[in-house]
PDB file of C-alpha atoms in Angstrom:
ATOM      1  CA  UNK A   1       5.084   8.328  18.466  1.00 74.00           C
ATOM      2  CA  UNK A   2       5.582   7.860  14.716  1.00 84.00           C
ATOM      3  CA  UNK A   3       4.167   4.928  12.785  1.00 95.00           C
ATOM      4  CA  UNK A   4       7.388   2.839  11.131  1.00 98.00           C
ATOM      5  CA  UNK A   5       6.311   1.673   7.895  1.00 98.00           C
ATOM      6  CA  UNK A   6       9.065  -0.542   5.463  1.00 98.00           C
ATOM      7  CA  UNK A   7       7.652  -1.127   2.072  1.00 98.00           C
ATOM      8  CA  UNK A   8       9.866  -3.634   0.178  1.00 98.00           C
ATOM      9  CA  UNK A   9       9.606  -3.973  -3.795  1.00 98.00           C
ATOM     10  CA  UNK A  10      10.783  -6.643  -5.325  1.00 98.00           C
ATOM     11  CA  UNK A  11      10.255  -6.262  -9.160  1.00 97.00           C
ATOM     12  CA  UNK A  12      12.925  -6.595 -10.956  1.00 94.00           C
ATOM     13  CA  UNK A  13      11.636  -4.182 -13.498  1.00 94.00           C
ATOM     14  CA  UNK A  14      12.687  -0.421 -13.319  1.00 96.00           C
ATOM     15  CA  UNK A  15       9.903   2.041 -14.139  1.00 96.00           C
ATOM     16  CA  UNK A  16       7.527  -1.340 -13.565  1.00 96.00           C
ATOM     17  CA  UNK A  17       4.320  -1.582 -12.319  1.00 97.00           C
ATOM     18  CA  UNK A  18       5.673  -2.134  -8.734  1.00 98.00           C
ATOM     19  CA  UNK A  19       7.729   0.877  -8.589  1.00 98.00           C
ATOM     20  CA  UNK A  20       4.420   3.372  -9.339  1.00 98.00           C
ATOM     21  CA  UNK A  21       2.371   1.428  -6.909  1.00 98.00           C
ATOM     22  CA  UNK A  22       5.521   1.844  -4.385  1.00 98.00           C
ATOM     23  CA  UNK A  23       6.223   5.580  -4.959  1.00 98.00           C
ATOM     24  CA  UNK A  24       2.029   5.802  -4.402  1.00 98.00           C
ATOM     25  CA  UNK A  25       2.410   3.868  -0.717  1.00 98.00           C
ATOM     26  CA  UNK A  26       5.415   5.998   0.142  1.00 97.00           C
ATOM     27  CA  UNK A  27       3.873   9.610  -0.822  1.00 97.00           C
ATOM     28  CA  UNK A  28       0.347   8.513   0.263  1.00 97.00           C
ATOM     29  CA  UNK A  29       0.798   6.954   3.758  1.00 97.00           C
ATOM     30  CA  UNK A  30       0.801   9.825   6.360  1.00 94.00           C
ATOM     31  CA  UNK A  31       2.076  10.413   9.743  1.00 94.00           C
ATOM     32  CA  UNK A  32       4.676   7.459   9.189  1.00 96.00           C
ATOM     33  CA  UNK A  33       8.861   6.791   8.917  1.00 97.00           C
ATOM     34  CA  UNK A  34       9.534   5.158   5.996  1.00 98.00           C
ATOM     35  CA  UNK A  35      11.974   2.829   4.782  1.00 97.00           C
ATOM     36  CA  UNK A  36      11.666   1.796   0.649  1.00 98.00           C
ATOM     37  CA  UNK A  37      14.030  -1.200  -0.201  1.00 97.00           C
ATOM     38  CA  UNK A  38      14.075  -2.035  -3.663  1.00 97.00           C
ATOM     39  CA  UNK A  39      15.719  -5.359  -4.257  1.00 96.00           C
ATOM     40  CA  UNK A  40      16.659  -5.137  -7.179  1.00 96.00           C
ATOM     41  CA  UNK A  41      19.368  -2.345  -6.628  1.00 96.00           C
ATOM     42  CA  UNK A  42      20.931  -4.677  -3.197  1.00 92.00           C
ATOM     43  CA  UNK A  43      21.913  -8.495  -3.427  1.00 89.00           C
ATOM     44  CA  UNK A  44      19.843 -10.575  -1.306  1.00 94.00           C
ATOM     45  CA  UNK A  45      20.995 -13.994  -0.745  1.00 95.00           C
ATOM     46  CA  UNK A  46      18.834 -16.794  -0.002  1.00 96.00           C
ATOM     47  CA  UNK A  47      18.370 -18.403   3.448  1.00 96.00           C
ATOM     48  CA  UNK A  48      21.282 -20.769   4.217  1.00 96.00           C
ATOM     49  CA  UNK A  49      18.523 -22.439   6.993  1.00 93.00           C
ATOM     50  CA  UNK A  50      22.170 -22.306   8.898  1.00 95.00           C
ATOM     51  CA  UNK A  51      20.010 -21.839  12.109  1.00 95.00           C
ATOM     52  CA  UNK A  52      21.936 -19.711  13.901  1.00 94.00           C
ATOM     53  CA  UNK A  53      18.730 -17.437  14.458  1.00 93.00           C
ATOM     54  CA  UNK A  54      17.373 -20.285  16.368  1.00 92.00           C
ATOM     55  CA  UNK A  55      16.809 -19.866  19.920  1.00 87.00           C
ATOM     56  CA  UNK A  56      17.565 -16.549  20.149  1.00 86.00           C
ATOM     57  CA  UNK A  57      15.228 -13.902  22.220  1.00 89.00           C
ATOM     58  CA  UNK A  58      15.034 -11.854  19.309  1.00 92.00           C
ATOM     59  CA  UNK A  59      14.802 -11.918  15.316  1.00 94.00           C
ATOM     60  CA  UNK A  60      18.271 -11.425  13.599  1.00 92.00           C
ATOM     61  CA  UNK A  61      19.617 -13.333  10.713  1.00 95.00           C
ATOM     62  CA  UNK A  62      23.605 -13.367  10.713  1.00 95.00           C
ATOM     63  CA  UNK A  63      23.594 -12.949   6.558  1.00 96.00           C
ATOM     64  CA  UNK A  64      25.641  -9.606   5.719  1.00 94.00           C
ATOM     65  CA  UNK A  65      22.745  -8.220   3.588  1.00 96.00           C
ATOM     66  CA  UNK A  66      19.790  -5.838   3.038  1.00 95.00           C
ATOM     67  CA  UNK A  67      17.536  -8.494   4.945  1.00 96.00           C
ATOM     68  CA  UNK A  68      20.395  -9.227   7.841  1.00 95.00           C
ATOM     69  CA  UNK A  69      19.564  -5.497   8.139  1.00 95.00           C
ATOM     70  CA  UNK A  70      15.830  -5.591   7.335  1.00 96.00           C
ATOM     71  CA  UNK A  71      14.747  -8.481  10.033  1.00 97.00           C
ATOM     72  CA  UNK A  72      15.359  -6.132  13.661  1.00 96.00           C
ATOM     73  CA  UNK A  73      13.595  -3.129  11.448  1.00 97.00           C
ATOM     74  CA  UNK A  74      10.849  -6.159  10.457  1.00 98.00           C
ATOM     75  CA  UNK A  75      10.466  -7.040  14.032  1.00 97.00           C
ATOM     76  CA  UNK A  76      10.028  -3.355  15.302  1.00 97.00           C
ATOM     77  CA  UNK A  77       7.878  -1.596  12.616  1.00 98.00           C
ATOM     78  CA  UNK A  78       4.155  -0.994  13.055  1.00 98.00           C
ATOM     79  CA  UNK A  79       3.647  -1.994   9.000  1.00 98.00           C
ATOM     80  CA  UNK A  80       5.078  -3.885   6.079  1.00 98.00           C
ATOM     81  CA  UNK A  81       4.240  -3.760   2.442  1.00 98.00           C
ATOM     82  CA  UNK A  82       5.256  -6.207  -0.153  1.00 98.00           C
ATOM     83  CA  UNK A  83       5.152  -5.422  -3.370  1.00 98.00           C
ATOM     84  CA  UNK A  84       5.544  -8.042  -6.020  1.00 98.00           C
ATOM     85  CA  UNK A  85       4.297  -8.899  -9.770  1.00 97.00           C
ATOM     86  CA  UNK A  86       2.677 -11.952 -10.060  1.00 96.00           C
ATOM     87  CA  UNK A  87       4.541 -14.421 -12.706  1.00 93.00           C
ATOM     88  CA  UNK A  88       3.360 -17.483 -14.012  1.00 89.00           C
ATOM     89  CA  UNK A  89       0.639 -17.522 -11.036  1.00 91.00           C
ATOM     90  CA  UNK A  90       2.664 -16.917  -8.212  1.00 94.00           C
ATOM     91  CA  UNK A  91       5.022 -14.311  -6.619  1.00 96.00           C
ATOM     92  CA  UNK A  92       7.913 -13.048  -8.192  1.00 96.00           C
ATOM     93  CA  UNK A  93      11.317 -15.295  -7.068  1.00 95.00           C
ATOM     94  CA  UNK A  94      12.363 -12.520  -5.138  1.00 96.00           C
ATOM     95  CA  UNK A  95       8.738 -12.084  -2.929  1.00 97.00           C
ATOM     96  CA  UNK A  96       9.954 -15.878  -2.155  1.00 96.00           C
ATOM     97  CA  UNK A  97      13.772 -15.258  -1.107  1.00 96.00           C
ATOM     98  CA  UNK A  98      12.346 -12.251   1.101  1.00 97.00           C
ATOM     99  CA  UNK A  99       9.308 -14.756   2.003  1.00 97.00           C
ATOM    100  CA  UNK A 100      11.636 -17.383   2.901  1.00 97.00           C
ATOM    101  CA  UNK A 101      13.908 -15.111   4.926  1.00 97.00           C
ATOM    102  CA  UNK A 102      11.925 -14.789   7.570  1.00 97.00           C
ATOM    103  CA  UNK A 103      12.532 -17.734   8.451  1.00 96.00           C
ATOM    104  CA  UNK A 104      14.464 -15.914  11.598  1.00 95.00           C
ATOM    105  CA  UNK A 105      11.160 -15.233  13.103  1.00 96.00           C
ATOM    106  CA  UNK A 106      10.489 -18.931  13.384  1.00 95.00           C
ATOM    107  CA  UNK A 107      10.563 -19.865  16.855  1.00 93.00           C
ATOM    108  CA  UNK A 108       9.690 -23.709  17.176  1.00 89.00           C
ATOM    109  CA  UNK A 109      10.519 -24.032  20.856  1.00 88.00           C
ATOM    110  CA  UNK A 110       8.120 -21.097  21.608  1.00 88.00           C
ATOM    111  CA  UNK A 111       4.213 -21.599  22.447  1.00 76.00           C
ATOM    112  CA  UNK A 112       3.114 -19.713  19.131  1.00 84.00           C
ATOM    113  CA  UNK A 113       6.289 -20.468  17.527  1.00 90.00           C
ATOM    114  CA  UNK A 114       7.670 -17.255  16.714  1.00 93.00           C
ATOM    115  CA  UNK A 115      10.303 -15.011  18.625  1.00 94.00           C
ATOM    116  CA  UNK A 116       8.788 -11.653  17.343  1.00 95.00           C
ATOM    117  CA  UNK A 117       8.869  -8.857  19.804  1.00 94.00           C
ATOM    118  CA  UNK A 118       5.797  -7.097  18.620  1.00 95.00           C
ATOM    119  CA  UNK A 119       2.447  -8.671  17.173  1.00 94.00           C
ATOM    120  CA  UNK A 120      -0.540  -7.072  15.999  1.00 96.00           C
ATOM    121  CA  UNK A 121       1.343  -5.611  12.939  1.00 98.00           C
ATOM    122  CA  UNK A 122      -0.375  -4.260   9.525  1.00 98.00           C
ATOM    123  CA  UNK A 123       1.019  -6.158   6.154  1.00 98.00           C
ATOM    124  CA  UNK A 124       0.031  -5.379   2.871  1.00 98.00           C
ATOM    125  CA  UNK A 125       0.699  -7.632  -0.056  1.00 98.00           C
ATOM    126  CA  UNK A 126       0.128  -5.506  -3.443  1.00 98.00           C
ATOM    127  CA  UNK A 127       1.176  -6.956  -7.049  1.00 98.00           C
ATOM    128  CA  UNK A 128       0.635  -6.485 -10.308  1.00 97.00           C
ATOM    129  CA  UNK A 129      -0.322  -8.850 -13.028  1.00 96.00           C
ATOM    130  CA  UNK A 130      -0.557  -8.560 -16.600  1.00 92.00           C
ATOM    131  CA  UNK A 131      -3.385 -11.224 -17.023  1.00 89.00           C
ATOM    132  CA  UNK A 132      -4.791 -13.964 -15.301  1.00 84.00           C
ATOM    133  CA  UNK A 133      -7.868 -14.608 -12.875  1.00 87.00           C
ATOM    134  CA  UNK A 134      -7.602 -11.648 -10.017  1.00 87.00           C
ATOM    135  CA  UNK A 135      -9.808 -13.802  -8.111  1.00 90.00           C
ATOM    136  CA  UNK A 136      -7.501 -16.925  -7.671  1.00 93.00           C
ATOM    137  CA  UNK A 137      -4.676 -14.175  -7.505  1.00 96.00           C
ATOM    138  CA  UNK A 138      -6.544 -12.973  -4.023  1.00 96.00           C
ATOM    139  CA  UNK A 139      -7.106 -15.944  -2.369  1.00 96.00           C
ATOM    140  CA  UNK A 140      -3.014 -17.127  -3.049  1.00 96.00           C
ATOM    141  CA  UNK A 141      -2.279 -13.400  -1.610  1.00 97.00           C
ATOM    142  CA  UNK A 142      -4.459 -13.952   1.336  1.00 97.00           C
ATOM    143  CA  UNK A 143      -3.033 -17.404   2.175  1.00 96.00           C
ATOM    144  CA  UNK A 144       0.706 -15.913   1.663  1.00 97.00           C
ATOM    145  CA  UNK A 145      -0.288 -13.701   3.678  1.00 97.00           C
ATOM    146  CA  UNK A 146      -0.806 -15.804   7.281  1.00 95.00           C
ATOM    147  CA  UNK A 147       2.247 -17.500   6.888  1.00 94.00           C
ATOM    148  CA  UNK A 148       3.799 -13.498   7.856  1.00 97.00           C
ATOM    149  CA  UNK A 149       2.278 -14.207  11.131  1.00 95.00           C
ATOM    150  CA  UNK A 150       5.201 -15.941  12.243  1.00 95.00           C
ATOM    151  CA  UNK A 151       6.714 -12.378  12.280  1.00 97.00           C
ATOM    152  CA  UNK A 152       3.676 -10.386  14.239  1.00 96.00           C
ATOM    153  CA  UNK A 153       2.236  -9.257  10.999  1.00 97.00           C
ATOM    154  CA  UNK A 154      -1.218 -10.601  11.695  1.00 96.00           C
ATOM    155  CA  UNK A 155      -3.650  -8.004  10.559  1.00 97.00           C
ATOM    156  CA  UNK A 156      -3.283  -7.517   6.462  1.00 98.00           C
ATOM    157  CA  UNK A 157      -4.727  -6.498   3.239  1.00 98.00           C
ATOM    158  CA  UNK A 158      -4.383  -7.690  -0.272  1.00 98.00           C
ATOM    159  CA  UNK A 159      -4.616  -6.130  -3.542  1.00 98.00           C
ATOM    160  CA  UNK A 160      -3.764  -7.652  -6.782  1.00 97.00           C
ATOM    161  CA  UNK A 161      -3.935  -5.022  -9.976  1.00 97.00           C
ATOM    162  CA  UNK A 162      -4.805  -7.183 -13.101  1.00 94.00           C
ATOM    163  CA  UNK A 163      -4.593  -6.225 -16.165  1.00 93.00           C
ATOM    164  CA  UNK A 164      -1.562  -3.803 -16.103  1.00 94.00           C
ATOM    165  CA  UNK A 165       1.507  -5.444 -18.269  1.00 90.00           C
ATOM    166  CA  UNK A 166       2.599  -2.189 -19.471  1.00 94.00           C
ATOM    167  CA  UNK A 167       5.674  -1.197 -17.068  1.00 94.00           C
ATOM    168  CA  UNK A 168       3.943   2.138 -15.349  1.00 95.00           C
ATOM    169  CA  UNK A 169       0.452   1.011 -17.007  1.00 96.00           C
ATOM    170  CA  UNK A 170      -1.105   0.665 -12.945  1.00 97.00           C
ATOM    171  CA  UNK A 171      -0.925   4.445 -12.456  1.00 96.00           C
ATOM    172  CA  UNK A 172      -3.428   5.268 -15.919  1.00 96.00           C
ATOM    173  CA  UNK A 173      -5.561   3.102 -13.821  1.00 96.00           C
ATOM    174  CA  UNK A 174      -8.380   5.188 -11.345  1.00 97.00           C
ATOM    175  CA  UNK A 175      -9.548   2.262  -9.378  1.00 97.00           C
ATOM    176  CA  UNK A 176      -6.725   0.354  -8.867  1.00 97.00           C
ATOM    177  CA  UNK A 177      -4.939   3.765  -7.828  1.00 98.00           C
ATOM    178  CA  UNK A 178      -7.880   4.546  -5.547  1.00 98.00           C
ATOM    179  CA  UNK A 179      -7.428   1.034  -3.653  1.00 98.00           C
ATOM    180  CA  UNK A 180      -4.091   1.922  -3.110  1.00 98.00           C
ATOM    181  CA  UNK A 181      -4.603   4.585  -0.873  1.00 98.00           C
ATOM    182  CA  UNK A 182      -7.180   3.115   0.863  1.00 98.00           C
ATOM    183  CA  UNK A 183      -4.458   1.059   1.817  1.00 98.00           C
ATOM    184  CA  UNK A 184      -2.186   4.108   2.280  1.00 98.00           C
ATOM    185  CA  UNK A 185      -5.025   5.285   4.924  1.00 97.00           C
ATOM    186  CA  UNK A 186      -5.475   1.804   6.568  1.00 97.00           C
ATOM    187  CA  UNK A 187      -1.710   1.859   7.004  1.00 97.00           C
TER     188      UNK A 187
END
């Protein structure tokens, strides 16, 4: 049976940093169905916290959108990959709207609170950064990173590519190219 990986970008930059690291998951990760959602080019509304997706068996979110259609695909694939620039210290705003929407997972009335139908998922969180410590970058990837566990992504990796401002700049660089397959392989 064949892996299902969805890698979502959400730079808002065209020809950015996140796009080469992207087109590297998708032509690097083998043996896998893939789904590439690019944000930018498909409104994504915030989370209304409406709670119809509350007490329901499964993940769904009743928003018309990309992530209405993302969350069943979210709930069923084997891997996720984020990939978002780091502004100002944190994730871009749209790593937070898709963040926030999953939300649907959230399953309060359940013993591990989440209504996810498969756990033991593989999420990789991979962004960009112009400047700033890669260090503290990390360890706020790595803490991001748990709260997906709400949606059976439980097993992850992070990278965070410093240095790269330049939109496209990531793919003159060997070893930040190099950990991205590694994570291609891991995936």
């Amino acid at each position: 049976m064949m892996k299902k990986v969805v890698i979502v970008n959400v730079s808002p930059r065209k020809g950015g940093n996140s796009d080469v690291i992207a087109a590297r998951l998708a032509e690097k990760v083998k043996d896998a169905e893939i789904r590439t959602v690019v944000f930018r080019e498909t409104p994504v509304s915030p989370c209304l916290a409406c709670n119809v997706c509350k007490g329901k068996e499964t993940p769904f979110c009743v928003q018309k959108d990309v992530m209405g259609e993302l969350i069943p695909e979210l709930d069923e694939c084997d891997a996720l990959v984020l990939v978002s620039p780091i502004y100002f210290g944190r994730l871009s705003g749209p790593a937070m709207l898709f963040i926030d929407r999953l939300y649907s997972f959230f399953a309060p009335d359940r013993e591990n609170a989440s209504n996810a139908t498969k756990t033991g998922k593989k999420l990789a969180l991979v962004s960009p950064c112009g400047a700033g410590p890669a260090d503290v970058y990390t360890k706020y990837l790595e803490e991001t990173a748990a709260t997906f566990g709400v949606a059976g992504f439980t097993d992850s990796r992070v990278l965070v590519c410093g240095g790269v401002n330049a939109p496209g700049e990531v793919g003159e660089h060997a070893e930040d190219m190099e950990k991205i397959d590694e994570i291609a392989a891991w995936i």
